[in-house]
Amino acid sequence: MPVSVEAPPVIAPAAVTGLSDAEAARRLASYGPNAVETVADESWLRVLARQFRSLIVAVLGGAAIFSFAFHDLAEGYAIVGVILLNALIGFWLEWNAQASMAALRRLGVSTARVLREGQVRGIPSDQVTVGDVLLVEAGEVVAADAELFEAQQLQVNESALTGESMPVSKQLTKVPADAPLAEQVNTLFKGTAVVNGTGRAYVTGVGGTTQLGTITQMVQQARHAATPLEAKLDRLAQQLVFITVGLAALFVVAGVLEGKSTYLLLKTAIVLAVAAIPEGMSIVATLALAYGMLRLARRNVLVKRLAAVETLGGTDVIFTDKTGTLTQNQMAVHTIWLPEGRIEFTPGETEIEFNANPLLRSEAYQYLLRVAVLCNNATFSPADADATLGDPLEVALLSLAHTSRFDVPGTQAASRRLAEQPFNSDTRLMATLHASAHVPAWVAVKGAAEEVLHHSAQVQTADGPQPLTATETALWLHRAEELAQSGLRTLALAYRVLDSEDQPDWAHELVWLGLVAFLDPPRAEVIPALAACQHAGIRVIMVTGDHPATALTVARQVHLSADPHTTVLTGAELLNLTAHPNGAGRRQLLQTTVFARVSPAQKLDLVSIYQQQGHIVAMTGDGVNDAPALKKADIGVAMGLRGTQVASEAAALVLRDDSFASIVAAVEQGRIIFTNIRRFVLYLVSCNLSELLVVTTAGLVGVGLGLLPLQILFLNLLTDVFPALALGVGEGSGRVMQHPPRSPRSPVMRPGDWRLATAYAALMTLALLTSYFTAHYQYGLSTTVSNNILFYGLAAAQLLHVFNMAGIGTPLRHNDVFRNRYVWLALALCTGLLLLSYFLPGLRELLGIQQLNSLALTLIVAPAIVMLVFGQLLGWALSRWQRRPRVPH
């Protein structure tokens, strides 16, 4: 339960000594450690136990129990071995992913500076308690929620909580307790970053009572449902089990009526269970997803849950944060408006080409750069990002000077700072007074346009400073408003030459230089990545806590929507629509591409609304404010480099390079995996249905089981697993991103797939039984040899049947299955193992294999050739039928 903490009274800083050690220990015991609880890792036993929770495992377990009961130990151990192998593979993969996340969490240990008994001490951040005096400065992360009583030019980046990209200037002004988070300027919040200045504050909330803790609790309360692939494979397993149980019950009832022995009936039931259920399906699905995880790991995508890759491939809506996801979370100069004209800059420029615009060589531009460098408290190092500190706008100004090849160190050294008027909410400008070698003193000013204009008397022109008229003032105010409406942050710059360092009111009678507009630029890979998503039929929606104009500007820059008239919906408007839903409001909500000033709870609501509409929703983000929606979404995608621990814990995928393009790679890989899974499931079902039909037909005509349980299990472990796995890990085709997402309700086996699998199985069964009856009745071969022909003939037919899985009507030599090197390796391996079953005495005896002659070899190969030829003809006929003109109804 969150603890309500009364804010301490404001005390003069000189009188503050902090808590005593005894009082700190008492409060730490009372309030608990300053740690945000995360969902505990599952124990290895729980992860292992989850691998056995499936209907297929239950049926195979039942078959193993019956085998042991009738003393068929080899069959029982073989079935148990299959179950254990699948469980161990799934356990190893999930346990490794969990261990990777634990390693990421261990990187998050931090310290905090507090005042205890009058001394500044560095302590582990989880030892900070309510009532502590917390000291913060630029470069530190705030350890707890705290109320400020001292602040010197203090600015804090709260984008992880609010989504607002610009730092918040902290003040001692009292604000209402129920004020929005972004407006609580007198409060520091746990997990936010100090970018400028220093401050002292009383800790008012720790651990779960902080804003960070509250959001984390929302994350833990958000339920995570099974992924669509998991649900679809479960439904397929149920269908196969129902088929198995139905046929087994039919055999048992018919056998009882005919007076057959109980042993034979149960033996037949075991054979049917082993034949009908593709034991390799779970293994192959697991390994296919694991191989997809490996491919994505090479692209710096950490997949925490195995089936998450496929789900991302089926996503048709992506909610993305703006700050740090679509943009760089780093302000840059976008536009400079000088009295002589306007300069536009390209984001990411490392060096400005001065011949591109004559204004870059103007005197006004050089004056502007000098003001930008001198009226600046940031530090900037192009070679060391960790050495760059300060207000993002000031950092951007220094970066501009660097790319303009301006002598920053020389200018700062030659213009020693004599005095400073810091920025505050009243004056809304910053002014610095400097000594100069050429004039008595020099003033540099930057701030809000209206304030700088109010203090300006002249404007810099090509002919030098000229009087600033009222008309020009109005024009500059209009330009500033135009830039702001475009979503750009704007600063005005001015200077003044003084006759004396002691001149009063030195920040007046300024010479106006112009406007500098800033924007958090889009990441370089975002535009092509978004274009690929749109081409693939995936709708991308921006959801941010930032200003509507800024959000809309970024959306248009990255071409988020094909509609040039894209509008933005604010959190207040969204609240009204969700509180009073109606048809028109719901349509507006579902048609909106940009949401701004949105709270964490509203992000959660948006995900739920789209899920209720039947969409598969992915949510990307990096901040604490994204975490609840990341967990609620079908797939949460967190940014690993700049993302918070809470966001990474909540997500199913973590982008370790923070590249939006990796999302497109994950989408493509997910689609390839689902196509591969659908392909090998069709292969497995058609092969196992053929085994089922062979056993059923043999039983109906009275020739025994046709195939032994161990023979079927051997076939399923060889021909089912290895060729199916080769299909599952195929490279796929680039065409997967040229189609819209599949319906989330589309099963792994569609009705057409069931019909096709049945046709393949019937064709295979007919060819095999023809060989069997030819061998047994026409040539008089023994039942055992005829059984061997059926066994090896089924193996050969299933091996060549893999080439029928390339797609309907795809020519044999021009499909990705034929070009898949893993398929050829699988065929070579299976052929080797089949030869081993014939020549290895122990295995040969276990499978009941006899000496076979050339006639038997011919009867083994013939069904395989028939299966391949007629399978290709069937695919060709179906493709012609699908392309035929339809008569309109």
XYZ file of C-alpha atoms in Angstrom, residues 65-558:
494
model
C 1.909 -45.284 -19.336
C -0.037 -47.891 -21.338
C 3.210 -49.070 -22.939
C 4.832 -49.544 -19.544
C 1.694 -51.251 -18.210
C 1.899 -53.862 -20.984
C 5.669 -54.230 -20.491
C 6.538 -52.610 -23.850
C 9.448 -50.837 -22.195
C 11.253 -49.771 -25.373
C 8.129 -47.998 -26.667
C 7.470 -46.379 -23.294
C 11.028 -45.100 -22.906
C 11.050 -43.810 -26.486
C 7.853 -41.795 -25.951
C 9.139 -40.410 -22.632
C 12.392 -39.458 -24.363
C 10.481 -37.408 -26.944
C 8.583 -35.591 -24.199
C 11.756 -34.811 -22.233
C 13.687 -33.631 -25.289
C 10.991 -31.105 -26.197
C 10.759 -29.890 -22.590
C 14.515 -29.428 -22.227
C 14.792 -27.418 -25.459
C 11.986 -25.055 -24.417
C 13.399 -24.737 -20.883
C 16.923 -23.922 -22.097
C 15.727 -21.156 -24.410
C 13.380 -19.468 -21.901
C 15.890 -19.742 -19.063
C 18.608 -18.088 -21.165
C 16.271 -15.200 -22.067
C 15.415 -14.731 -18.367
C 19.103 -14.753 -17.452
C 19.778 -12.036 -20.064
C 17.169 -9.785 -18.459
C 18.630 -10.430 -14.994
C 22.007 -9.246 -16.319
C 20.393 -6.057 -17.622
C 18.849 -5.415 -14.181
C 22.211 -5.782 -12.435
C 23.476 -2.838 -14.474
C 20.962 -0.546 -12.737
C 22.621 -0.288 -9.278
C 23.148 3.399 -8.343
C 24.123 5.669 -5.451
C 22.681 8.879 -4.046
C 24.068 11.864 -2.115
C 22.232 12.785 1.095
C 22.840 15.050 4.093
C 23.156 13.015 7.307
C 24.144 14.665 10.609
C 25.394 17.724 8.729
C 27.653 15.733 6.388
C 27.230 14.920 2.719
C 27.331 11.146 2.253
C 27.141 8.860 -0.735
C 24.887 5.901 0.011
C 23.200 3.153 -2.057
C 20.027 4.599 -3.521
C 17.889 1.895 -1.887
C 18.980 3.254 1.550
C 17.442 6.698 0.948
C 14.415 7.213 3.211
C 11.589 9.660 3.843
C 12.842 12.913 5.360
C 16.357 12.622 3.951
C 17.852 15.752 2.436
C 18.690 14.726 -1.127
C 21.420 16.578 -3.048
C 21.331 16.537 -6.848
C 23.447 18.023 -9.626
C 23.823 17.743 -13.387
C 24.537 14.213 -14.580
C 22.825 12.442 -11.672
C 19.640 10.388 -11.574
C 17.124 11.371 -8.888
C 16.966 8.611 -6.263
C 13.519 9.329 -4.758
C 10.508 11.621 -4.968
C 11.370 14.824 -3.133
C 10.177 18.419 -2.571
C 12.702 21.126 -3.409
C 13.749 23.792 -0.935
C 16.818 24.947 -2.874
C 17.378 25.113 -6.649
C 20.097 26.776 -8.701
C 19.283 26.749 -12.442
C 18.005 23.216 -11.893
C 16.635 21.410 -14.948
C 15.445 17.799 -15.003
C 14.668 15.532 -17.953
C 11.387 13.835 -17.037
C 10.737 12.249 -20.442
C 10.876 8.751 -18.922
C 7.772 9.626 -16.873
C 5.921 12.202 -18.963
C 7.128 11.687 -22.538
C 7.999 15.413 -22.680
C 11.331 15.714 -24.516
C 12.343 19.118 -23.076
C 13.795 19.332 -19.554
C 11.681 20.943 -16.847
C 13.045 24.033 -15.094
C 12.553 23.348 -11.384
C 11.441 26.145 -9.034
C 10.381 26.559 -5.414
C 6.877 27.692 -6.415
C 4.100 25.823 -4.611
C 1.726 23.935 -6.903
C -1.546 22.112 -6.136
C -1.101 18.500 -5.052
C -3.349 17.299 -7.888
C -1.452 19.195 -10.612
C -0.396 17.144 -13.641
C 3.000 15.539 -13.345
C 4.595 17.821 -15.952
C 3.463 20.926 -13.977
C 4.851 19.900 -10.556
C 7.876 22.170 -10.903
C 8.761 22.062 -7.195
C 9.083 18.265 -7.058
C 11.793 15.836 -8.092
C 10.772 12.339 -9.221
C 12.653 9.087 -8.807
C 14.307 7.848 -11.981
C 14.484 11.221 -13.760
C 17.802 12.737 -14.906
C 19.275 16.078 -13.806
C 20.661 17.858 -16.878
C 21.605 21.242 -15.414
C 22.117 23.035 -12.120
C 22.004 21.858 -8.513
C 19.347 21.394 -5.894
C 18.398 20.158 -2.440
C 15.123 18.548 -1.539
C 13.292 16.695 1.199
C 12.475 13.103 0.306
C 8.710 12.613 0.434
C 8.305 9.214 -1.207
C 10.406 6.074 -1.597
C 10.021 2.732 -3.334
C 6.439 1.913 -4.180
C 5.160 5.314 -2.990
C 6.997 7.175 -5.764
C 5.551 7.993 -9.179
C 7.909 5.380 -10.609
C 6.592 2.837 -8.108
C 2.980 3.642 -8.943
C 3.557 3.063 -12.652
C 5.440 -0.148 -11.899
C 2.411 -1.413 -9.977
C 0.275 -0.676 -13.053
C 2.706 -2.787 -15.064
C 2.390 -5.705 -12.682
C -1.423 -5.483 -12.735
C -1.580 -5.542 -16.546
C -2.334 -9.090 -17.596
C -0.354 -10.860 -20.272
C -2.301 -13.307 -22.381
C -0.950 -16.198 -24.401
C 0.363 -15.143 -27.801
C -1.761 -15.950 -30.881
C 0.683 -18.647 -32.029
C 0.531 -20.402 -28.677
C -3.260 -20.356 -28.820
C -3.328 -21.600 -32.421
C -0.939 -24.471 -31.762
C -3.035 -25.416 -28.740
C -6.192 -25.482 -30.877
C -4.410 -27.600 -33.500
C -3.269 -29.996 -30.792
C -6.851 -30.275 -29.553
C -8.071 -31.059 -33.055
C -5.457 -33.793 -33.481
C -6.215 -35.242 -30.050
C -9.956 -35.310 -30.808
C -9.213 -37.167 -34.063
C -6.998 -39.614 -32.190
C -9.422 -40.214 -29.328
C -12.328 -40.588 -31.743
C -10.570 -43.201 -33.873
C -9.215 -45.040 -30.842
C -12.682 -45.172 -29.288
C -14.114 -46.438 -32.598
C -11.522 -49.223 -32.708
C -12.045 -50.185 -29.087
C -15.855 -50.321 -29.446
C -15.631 -52.269 -32.698
C -13.049 -54.625 -31.183
C -15.110 -55.284 -28.081
C -18.135 -56.089 -30.223
C -15.973 -58.504 -32.262
C -14.540 -60.093 -29.103
C -10.893 -59.098 -29.726
C -8.328 -59.174 -26.912
C -7.913 -56.168 -24.657
C -4.153 -56.138 -25.277
C -4.620 -55.868 -29.051
C -7.212 -53.117 -28.668
C -5.057 -51.014 -26.346
C -2.019 -51.692 -28.522
C -3.968 -50.352 -31.503
C -4.982 -47.283 -29.450
C -1.310 -46.613 -28.608
C -0.340 -46.970 -32.272
C -3.088 -44.548 -33.277
C -1.985 -42.036 -30.628
C 1.629 -42.191 -31.742
C 0.631 -42.067 -35.431
C -1.893 -39.237 -35.252
C 0.056 -36.858 -33.015
C 3.103 -35.224 -34.641
C 5.521 -35.571 -31.740
C 7.968 -33.307 -33.529
C 5.562 -30.371 -33.882
C 6.378 -28.821 -30.505
C 10.109 -29.410 -30.967
C 10.130 -27.963 -34.478
C 7.965 -24.967 -33.514
C 10.272 -24.293 -30.563
C 13.419 -24.578 -32.659
C 11.967 -22.539 -35.533
C 11.161 -19.729 -33.095
C 14.557 -20.148 -31.441
C 16.289 -19.832 -34.777
C 14.272 -16.685 -35.383
C 15.460 -15.437 -31.973
C 19.042 -16.130 -33.048
C 18.607 -14.217 -36.303
C 17.108 -11.282 -34.436
C 19.850 -11.396 -31.804
C 22.287 -10.765 -34.647
C 20.199 -7.661 -35.369
C 20.413 -6.606 -31.676
C 16.869 -7.691 -30.813
C 16.544 -9.592 -27.523
C 13.451 -11.815 -27.527
C 12.304 -12.626 -24.000
C 9.415 -14.917 -24.893
C 9.785 -17.526 -27.586
C 6.455 -17.088 -29.379
C 6.726 -13.281 -29.321
C 8.585 -13.189 -32.664
C 5.708 -14.767 -34.549
C 3.174 -12.500 -32.842
C 5.055 -9.397 -33.972
C 4.876 -10.822 -37.489
C 1.088 -10.826 -37.203
C 0.881 -7.289 -35.802
C -1.320 -4.867 -37.708
C -1.080 -1.878 -35.325
C 2.087 -0.458 -33.735
C 1.799 2.202 -31.037
C 5.087 4.058 -30.848
C 6.396 6.645 -28.447
C 7.951 9.736 -29.996
C 10.836 10.782 -27.792
C 13.808 8.465 -28.178
C 11.906 6.058 -30.422
C 11.033 8.042 -33.519
C 13.383 10.835 -32.539
C 16.942 10.943 -31.176
C 15.986 12.446 -27.781
C 18.633 15.049 -28.550
C 17.750 18.583 -29.574
C 19.308 20.019 -32.743
C 19.083 23.345 -34.549
C 16.444 23.107 -37.265
C 16.063 26.706 -38.462
C 17.830 30.028 -37.973
C 15.983 33.202 -38.956
C 18.383 36.101 -39.421
C 17.328 39.628 -40.396
C 18.693 38.893 -43.883
C 16.904 35.581 -44.360
C 16.242 32.052 -43.216
C 18.623 29.065 -42.948
C 17.405 25.461 -42.804
C 19.671 22.748 -41.384
C 19.756 19.036 -42.112
C 19.678 16.825 -38.981
C 22.857 14.820 -38.452
C 25.203 17.194 -40.318
C 28.757 16.814 -39.017
C 30.079 19.819 -40.913
C 28.224 22.709 -42.512
C 28.935 23.542 -46.145
C 29.237 27.318 -46.160
C 28.786 27.591 -49.922
C 25.281 26.128 -49.557
C 23.876 29.413 -48.248
C 25.531 32.867 -48.340
C 23.900 33.719 -45.009
C 26.267 31.240 -43.345
C 29.127 33.619 -44.221
C 27.323 36.744 -43.002
C 28.410 38.888 -40.076
C 25.033 38.347 -38.380
C 25.588 34.576 -38.365
C 29.039 35.001 -36.763
C 27.543 37.298 -34.105
C 24.808 34.739 -33.486
C 27.347 31.932 -33.009
C 29.308 34.081 -30.569
C 26.183 34.705 -28.477
C 25.298 31.011 -28.656
C 28.734 30.067 -27.273
C 29.052 32.757 -24.590
C 25.513 32.832 -23.208
C 25.788 29.129 -22.455
C 26.429 26.946 -19.391
C 26.570 23.568 -21.145
C 29.618 21.472 -21.940
C 29.903 19.736 -25.287
C 32.321 17.147 -26.639
C 31.683 15.748 -30.119
C 34.037 12.845 -29.382
C 32.648 11.908 -25.942
C 28.898 11.843 -25.370
C 29.404 11.231 -21.627
C 31.256 14.544 -21.363
C 28.297 16.454 -22.816
C 26.163 17.960 -20.054
C 23.643 20.746 -19.711
C 20.418 22.092 -21.111
C 19.627 20.319 -24.431
C 19.070 23.647 -26.207
C 22.420 24.958 -25.027
C 24.104 21.692 -26.064
C 22.492 22.072 -29.497
C 23.864 25.618 -29.788
C 27.376 24.405 -28.991
C 26.963 21.589 -31.490
C 25.939 24.128 -34.127
C 29.043 26.172 -33.408
C 31.202 23.058 -33.697
C 29.723 22.000 -37.053
C 30.114 25.619 -38.246
C 33.855 25.329 -37.450
C 33.540 28.209 -34.958
C 36.410 28.574 -32.490
C 34.497 27.708 -29.315
C 37.427 27.335 -26.858
C 39.185 30.422 -28.216
C 36.049 32.585 -27.973
C 35.324 31.435 -24.427
C 38.918 32.047 -23.334
C 39.059 35.532 -24.919
C 35.683 36.581 -23.463
C 35.911 35.977 -19.734
C 32.495 35.990 -18.071
C 32.069 38.848 -15.597
C 28.438 38.450 -14.589
C 25.321 36.463 -15.343
C 21.574 36.988 -15.146
C 20.238 33.379 -15.028
C 17.067 32.403 -16.802
C 13.928 32.397 -14.662
C 10.199 32.279 -15.267
C 9.801 36.017 -14.679
C 12.431 37.468 -17.011
C 12.322 34.494 -19.449
C 15.833 35.276 -20.677
C 19.477 34.680 -19.796
C 22.168 37.344 -20.104
C 25.926 37.178 -19.625
C 28.473 40.012 -19.385
C 31.937 39.412 -20.825
C 35.299 41.113 -20.956
C 36.591 41.695 -24.470
C 39.926 42.587 -26.012
C 38.366 44.869 -28.620
C 35.612 46.646 -26.671
C 35.187 47.505 -22.986
C 32.502 44.849 -22.455
C 30.190 42.611 -24.431
C 26.695 41.295 -23.541
C 25.187 38.058 -24.850
C 21.472 37.385 -24.418
C 19.104 34.558 -25.303
C 15.509 33.873 -24.304
C 11.861 34.107 -25.274
C 11.301 36.163 -28.424
C 8.867 38.637 -26.913
C 11.171 39.338 -23.943
C 14.334 39.750 -26.019
C 12.462 41.986 -28.472
C 11.172 44.033 -25.541
C 14.783 44.691 -24.522
C 16.068 45.316 -28.065
C 16.511 48.726 -29.685
C 18.369 47.776 -32.866
C 18.579 44.956 -35.399
C 21.743 43.578 -36.997
C 21.779 44.063 -40.780
C 24.327 43.784 -43.578
C 25.034 47.478 -42.999
C 25.483 47.053 -39.252
C 22.999 47.720 -36.421
C 19.894 49.682 -37.473
C 16.898 50.911 -35.443
C 14.298 48.221 -34.717
C 10.881 49.523 -35.782
C 7.473 48.540 -34.400
C 6.609 46.944 -37.736
C 9.748 44.800 -37.612
C 8.998 43.847 -34.004
C 5.527 42.647 -34.979
C 7.009 40.719 -37.907
C 9.511 38.957 -35.660
C 6.786 38.055 -33.168
C 4.768 36.579 -36.041
C 7.786 34.569 -37.190
C 8.349 33.239 -33.667
C 4.691 32.199 -33.447
C 4.924 30.529 -36.856
C 7.915 28.461 -35.719
C 6.174 27.522 -32.467
C 3.050 26.432 -34.335
C 5.299 24.154 -36.384
C 6.260 22.352 -33.200
C 9.703 23.928 -32.902
C 11.296 25.220 -29.689
C 12.426 28.798 -30.263
C 15.071 31.066 -28.739
C 15.819 34.665 -29.634
C 19.443 35.881 -29.565
C 20.817 39.423 -29.167
C 23.976 41.249 -28.077
C 25.203 44.624 -26.906
C 28.543 46.420 -26.874
C 29.101 48.406 -23.634
C 31.276 51.408 -22.975
C 32.137 50.127 -19.513
C 31.982 46.927 -17.494
C 30.228 48.865 -14.701
C 27.408 50.173 -16.865
C 24.035 49.542 -15.167
C 21.112 47.798 -16.896
C 23.532 46.082 -19.240
C 20.879 43.624 -20.491
C 18.897 46.399 -22.226
C 19.223 48.365 -25.488
C 20.166 45.145 -27.257
C 20.945 44.466 -30.918
C 18.529 41.850 -32.230
C 20.169 38.949 -34.149
C 17.260 36.679 -34.910
C 15.596 33.393 -33.985
C 16.970 29.884 -33.531
C 14.445 27.035 -33.739
C 15.149 23.576 -32.359
C 13.700 20.149 -32.924
C 14.409 16.697 -31.585
C 15.297 15.266 -35.030
C 13.982 11.934 -36.314
C 16.277 8.938 -36.144
C 17.889 8.278 -39.518
C 16.337 4.830 -39.958
C 12.796 5.796 -38.984
C 11.476 7.064 -42.335
C 12.381 3.936 -44.377
C 11.279 1.717 -41.483
C 7.868 3.399 -41.326
C 7.549 3.200 -45.106
C 8.218 -0.546 -44.918
C 5.550 -0.916 -42.218
C 2.993 0.986 -44.300
C 3.880 -1.063 -47.391
C 3.302 -4.206 -45.336
C -0.146 -3.019 -44.259
C 0.862 -2.162 -40.686
C -0.603 0.978 -39.163
C 1.822 2.982 -37.005
C 0.319 5.358 -34.423
C 2.266 7.885 -32.352
C 1.329 8.101 -28.657
C 3.325 10.675 -26.702
C 3.166 12.909 -23.666
C 4.749 15.764 -25.627
C 3.154 18.959 -26.985
C 0.584 18.441 -29.809
C 2.363 20.776 -32.240
C 5.703 19.052 -31.662
C 4.134 15.620 -32.078
C 2.416 16.643 -35.310
C 5.626 18.138 -36.722
C 7.570 14.949 -36.095
C 4.726 12.854 -37.517
C 4.826 14.840 -40.753
C 8.620 14.753 -40.919
C 8.719 10.962 -40.761
